[in-house]
Short mmCIF file of N, CA, C and O and ligand atoms in Angstrom, two decimals:
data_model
loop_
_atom_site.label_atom_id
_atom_site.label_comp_id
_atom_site.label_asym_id
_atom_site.label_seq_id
_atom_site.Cartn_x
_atom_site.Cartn_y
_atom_site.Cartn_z
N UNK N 1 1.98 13.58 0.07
CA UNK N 1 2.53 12.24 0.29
C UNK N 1 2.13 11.33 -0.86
O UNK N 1 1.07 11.39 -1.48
N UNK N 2 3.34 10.29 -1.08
CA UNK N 2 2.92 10.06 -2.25
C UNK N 2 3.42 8.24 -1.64
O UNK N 2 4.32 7.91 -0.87
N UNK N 3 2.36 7.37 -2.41
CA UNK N 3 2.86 5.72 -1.96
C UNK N 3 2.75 4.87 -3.05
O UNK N 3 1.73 4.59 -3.69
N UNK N 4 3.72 4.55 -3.18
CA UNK N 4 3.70 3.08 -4.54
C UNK N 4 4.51 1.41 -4.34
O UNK N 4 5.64 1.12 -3.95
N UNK N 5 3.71 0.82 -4.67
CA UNK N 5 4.04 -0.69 -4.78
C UNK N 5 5.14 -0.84 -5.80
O UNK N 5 5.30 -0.30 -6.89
N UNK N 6 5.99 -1.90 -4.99
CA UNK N 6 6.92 -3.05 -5.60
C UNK N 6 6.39 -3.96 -6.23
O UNK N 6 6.76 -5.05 -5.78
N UNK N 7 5.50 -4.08 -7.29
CA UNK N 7 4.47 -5.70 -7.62
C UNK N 7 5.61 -6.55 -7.58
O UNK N 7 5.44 -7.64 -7.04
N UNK N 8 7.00 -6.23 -8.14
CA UNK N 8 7.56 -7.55 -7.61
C UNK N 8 8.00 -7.95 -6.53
O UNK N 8 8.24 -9.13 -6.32
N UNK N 9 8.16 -7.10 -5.75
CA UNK N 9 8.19 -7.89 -4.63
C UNK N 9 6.75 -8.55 -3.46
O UNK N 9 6.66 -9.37 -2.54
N UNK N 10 5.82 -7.60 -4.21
CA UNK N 10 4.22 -8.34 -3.38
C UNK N 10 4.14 -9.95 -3.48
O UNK N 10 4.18 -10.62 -4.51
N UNK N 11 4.03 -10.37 -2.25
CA UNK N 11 3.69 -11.55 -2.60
C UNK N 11 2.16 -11.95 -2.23
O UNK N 11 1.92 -13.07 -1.78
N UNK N 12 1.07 -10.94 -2.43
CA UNK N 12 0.15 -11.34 -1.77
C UNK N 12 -0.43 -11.20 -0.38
O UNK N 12 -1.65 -11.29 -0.41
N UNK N 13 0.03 -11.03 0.71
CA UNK N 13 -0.09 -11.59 1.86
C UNK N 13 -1.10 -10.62 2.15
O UNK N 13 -1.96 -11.09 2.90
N UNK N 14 -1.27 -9.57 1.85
CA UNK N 14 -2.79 -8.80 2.38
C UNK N 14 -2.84 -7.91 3.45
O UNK N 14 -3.80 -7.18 3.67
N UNK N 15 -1.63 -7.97 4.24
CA UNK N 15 -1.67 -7.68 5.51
C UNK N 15 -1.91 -5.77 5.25
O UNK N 15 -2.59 -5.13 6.05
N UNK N 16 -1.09 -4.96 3.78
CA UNK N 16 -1.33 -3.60 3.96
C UNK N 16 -3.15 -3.35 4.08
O UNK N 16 -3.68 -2.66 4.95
N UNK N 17 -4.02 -4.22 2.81
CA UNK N 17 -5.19 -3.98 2.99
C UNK N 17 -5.93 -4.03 4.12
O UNK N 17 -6.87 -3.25 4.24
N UNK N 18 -5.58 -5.05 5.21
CA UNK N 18 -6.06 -5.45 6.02
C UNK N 18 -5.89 -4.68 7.06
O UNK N 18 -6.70 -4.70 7.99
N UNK N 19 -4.53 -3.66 7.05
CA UNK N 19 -4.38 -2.39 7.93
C UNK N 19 -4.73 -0.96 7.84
O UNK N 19 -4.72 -0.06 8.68
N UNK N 20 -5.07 -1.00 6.51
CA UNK N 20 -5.24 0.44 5.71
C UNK N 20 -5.95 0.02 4.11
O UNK N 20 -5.36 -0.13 3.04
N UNK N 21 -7.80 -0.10 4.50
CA UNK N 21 -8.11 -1.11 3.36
C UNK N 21 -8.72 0.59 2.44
O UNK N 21 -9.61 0.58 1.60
N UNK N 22 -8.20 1.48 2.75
CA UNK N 22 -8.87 2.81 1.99
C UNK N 22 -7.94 3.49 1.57
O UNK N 22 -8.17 4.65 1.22
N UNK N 23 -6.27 2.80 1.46
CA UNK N 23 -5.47 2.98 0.65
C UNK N 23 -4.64 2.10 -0.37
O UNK N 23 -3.96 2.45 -1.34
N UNK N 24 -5.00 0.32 0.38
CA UNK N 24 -4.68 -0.49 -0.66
C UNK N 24 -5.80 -1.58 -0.52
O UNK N 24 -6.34 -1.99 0.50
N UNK N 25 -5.98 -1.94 -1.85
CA UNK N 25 -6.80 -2.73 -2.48
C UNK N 25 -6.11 -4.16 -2.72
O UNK N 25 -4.89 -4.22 -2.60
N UNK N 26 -6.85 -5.35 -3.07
CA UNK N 26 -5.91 -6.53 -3.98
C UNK N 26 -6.48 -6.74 -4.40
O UNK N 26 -7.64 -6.78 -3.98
N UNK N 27 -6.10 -7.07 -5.64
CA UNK N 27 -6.26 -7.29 -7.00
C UNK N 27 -7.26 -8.46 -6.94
O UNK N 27 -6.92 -9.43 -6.26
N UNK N 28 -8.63 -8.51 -7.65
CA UNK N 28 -8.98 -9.61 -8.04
C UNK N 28 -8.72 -10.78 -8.73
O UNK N 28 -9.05 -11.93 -8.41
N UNK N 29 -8.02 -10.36 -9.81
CA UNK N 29 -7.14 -11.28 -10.43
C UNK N 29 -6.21 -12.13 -9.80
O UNK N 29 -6.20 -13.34 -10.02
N UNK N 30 -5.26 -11.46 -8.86
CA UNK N 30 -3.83 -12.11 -8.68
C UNK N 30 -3.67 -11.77 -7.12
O UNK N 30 -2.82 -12.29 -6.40
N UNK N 31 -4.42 -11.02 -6.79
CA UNK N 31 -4.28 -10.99 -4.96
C UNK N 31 -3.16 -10.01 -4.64
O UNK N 31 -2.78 -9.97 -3.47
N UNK N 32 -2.80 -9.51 -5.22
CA UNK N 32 -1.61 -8.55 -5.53
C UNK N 32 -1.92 -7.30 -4.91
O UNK N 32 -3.13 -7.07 -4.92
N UNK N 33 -1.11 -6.28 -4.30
CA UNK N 33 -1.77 -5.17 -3.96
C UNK N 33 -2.10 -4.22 -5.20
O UNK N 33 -2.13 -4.70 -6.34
N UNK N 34 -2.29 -3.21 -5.03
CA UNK N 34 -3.45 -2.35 -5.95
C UNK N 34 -3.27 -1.09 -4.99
O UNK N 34 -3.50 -1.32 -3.81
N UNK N 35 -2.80 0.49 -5.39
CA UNK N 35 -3.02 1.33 -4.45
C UNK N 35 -4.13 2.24 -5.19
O UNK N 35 -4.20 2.65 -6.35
N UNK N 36 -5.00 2.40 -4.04
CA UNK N 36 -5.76 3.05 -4.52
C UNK N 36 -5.48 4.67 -4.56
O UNK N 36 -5.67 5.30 -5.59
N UNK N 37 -5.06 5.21 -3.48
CA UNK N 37 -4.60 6.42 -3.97
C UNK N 37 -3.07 6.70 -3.83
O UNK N 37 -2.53 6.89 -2.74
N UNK N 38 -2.55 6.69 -4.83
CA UNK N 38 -1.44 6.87 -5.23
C UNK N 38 -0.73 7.90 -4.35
O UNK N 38 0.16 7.76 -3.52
N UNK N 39 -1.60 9.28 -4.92
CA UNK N 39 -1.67 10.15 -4.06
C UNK N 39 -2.49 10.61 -3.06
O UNK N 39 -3.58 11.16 -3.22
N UNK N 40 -1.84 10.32 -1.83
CA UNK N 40 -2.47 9.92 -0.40
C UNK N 40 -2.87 11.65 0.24
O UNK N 40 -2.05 12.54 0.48
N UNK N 41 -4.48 11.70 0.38
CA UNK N 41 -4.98 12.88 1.02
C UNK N 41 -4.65 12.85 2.31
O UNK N 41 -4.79 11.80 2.93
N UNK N 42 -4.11 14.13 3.00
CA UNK N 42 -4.23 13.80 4.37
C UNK N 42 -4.33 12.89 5.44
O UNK N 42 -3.56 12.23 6.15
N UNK N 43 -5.97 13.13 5.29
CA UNK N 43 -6.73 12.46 6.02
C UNK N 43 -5.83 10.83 5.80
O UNK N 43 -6.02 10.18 6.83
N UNK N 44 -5.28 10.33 5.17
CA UNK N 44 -5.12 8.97 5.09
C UNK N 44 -3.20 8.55 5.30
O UNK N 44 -2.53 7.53 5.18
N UNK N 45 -2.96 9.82 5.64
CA UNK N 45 -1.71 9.87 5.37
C UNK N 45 -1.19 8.19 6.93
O UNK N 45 -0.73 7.06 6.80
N UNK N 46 -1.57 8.95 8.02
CA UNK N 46 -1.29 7.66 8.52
C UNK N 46 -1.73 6.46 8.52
O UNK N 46 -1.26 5.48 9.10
N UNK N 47 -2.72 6.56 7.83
CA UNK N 47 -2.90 5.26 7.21
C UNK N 47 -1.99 4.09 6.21
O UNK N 47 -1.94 2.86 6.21
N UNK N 48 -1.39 5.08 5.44
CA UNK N 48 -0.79 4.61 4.59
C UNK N 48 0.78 4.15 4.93
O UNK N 48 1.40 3.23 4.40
N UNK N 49 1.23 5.05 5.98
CA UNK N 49 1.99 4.64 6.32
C UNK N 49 2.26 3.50 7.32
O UNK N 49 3.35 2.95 7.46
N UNK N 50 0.83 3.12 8.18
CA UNK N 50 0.66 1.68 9.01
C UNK N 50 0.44 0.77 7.98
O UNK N 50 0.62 -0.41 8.28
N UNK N 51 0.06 1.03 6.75
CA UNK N 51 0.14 -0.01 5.86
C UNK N 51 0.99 -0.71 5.48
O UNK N 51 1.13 -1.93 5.50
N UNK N 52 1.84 0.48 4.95
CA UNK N 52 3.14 0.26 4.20
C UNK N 52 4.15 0.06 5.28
O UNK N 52 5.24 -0.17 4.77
N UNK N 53 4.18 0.06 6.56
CA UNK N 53 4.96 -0.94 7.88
C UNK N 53 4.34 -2.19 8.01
O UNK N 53 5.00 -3.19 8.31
N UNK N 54 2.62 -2.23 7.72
CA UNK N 54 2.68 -3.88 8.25
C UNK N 54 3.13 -4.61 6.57
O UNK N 54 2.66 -5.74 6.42
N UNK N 55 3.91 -4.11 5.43
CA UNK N 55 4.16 -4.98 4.62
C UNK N 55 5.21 -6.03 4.75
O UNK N 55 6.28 -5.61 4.30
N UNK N 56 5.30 -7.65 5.35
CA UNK N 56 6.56 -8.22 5.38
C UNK N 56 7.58 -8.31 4.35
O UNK N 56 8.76 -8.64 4.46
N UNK N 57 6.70 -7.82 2.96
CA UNK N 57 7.79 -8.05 2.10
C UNK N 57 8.78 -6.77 1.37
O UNK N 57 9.33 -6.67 0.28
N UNK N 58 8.69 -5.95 2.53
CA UNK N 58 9.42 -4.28 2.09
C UNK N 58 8.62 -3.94 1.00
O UNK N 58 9.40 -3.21 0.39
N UNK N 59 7.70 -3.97 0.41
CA UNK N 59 7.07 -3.34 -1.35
C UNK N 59 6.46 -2.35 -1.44
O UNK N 59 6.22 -1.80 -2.51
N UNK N 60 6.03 -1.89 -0.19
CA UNK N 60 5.66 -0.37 -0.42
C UNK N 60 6.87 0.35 0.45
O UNK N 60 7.71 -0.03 1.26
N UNK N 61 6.33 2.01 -0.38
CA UNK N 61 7.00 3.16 -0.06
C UNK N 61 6.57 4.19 -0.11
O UNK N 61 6.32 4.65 -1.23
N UNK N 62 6.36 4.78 0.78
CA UNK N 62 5.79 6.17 1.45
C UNK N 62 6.97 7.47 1.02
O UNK N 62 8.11 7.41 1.50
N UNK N 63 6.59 8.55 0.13
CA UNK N 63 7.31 9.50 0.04
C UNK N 63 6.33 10.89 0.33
O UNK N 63 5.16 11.11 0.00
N UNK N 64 7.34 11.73 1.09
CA UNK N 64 6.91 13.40 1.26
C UNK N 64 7.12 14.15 -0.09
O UNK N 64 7.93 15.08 -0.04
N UNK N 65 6.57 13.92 -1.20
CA UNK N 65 6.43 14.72 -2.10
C UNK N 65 5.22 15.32 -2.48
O UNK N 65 5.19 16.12 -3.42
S1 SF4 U 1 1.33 -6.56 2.60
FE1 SF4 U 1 2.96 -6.38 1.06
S2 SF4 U 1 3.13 -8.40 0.16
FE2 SF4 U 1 1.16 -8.28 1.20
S3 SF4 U 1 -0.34 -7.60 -0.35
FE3 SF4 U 1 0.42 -5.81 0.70
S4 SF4 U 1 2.12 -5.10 -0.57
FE4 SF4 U 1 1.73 -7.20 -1.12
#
């Protein structure tokens, strides 16, 4: 499984970290998300995907590759 950010469409809001903070990070700089593993182990797989649902602004995406 593989998950990557829209930076343009992030606007910040935090909510993936805040659901799944051991697959996305925000940025110190800009508050922006940050994925930490790109490529998502297992173990985190549903994680990543409650993440990438609580995003309001559609910017992540979860793929089976
Ligand atoms: S929930 Fe969406 S808009 Fe908010 S920080 Fe995460 S990716 Fe960005």
């Amino acid at each position: 499984m593989k998950v990557r950010a829209d930076e343009n469409r992030c606007q910040g809001h935090g909510l993936c970290n805040m659901t799944a903070p051991d697959v996305f990070d925000l940025s110190d700089e800009d508050g922006h998300v940050v994925v930490r593993t790109p490529e998502v182990p297992p173990d985190l797989e549903d994680d990543a995907v409650r993440g990438a649902e609580a995003c309001p602004e559609l910017a992540l995406s979860v793929t089976d590759e």
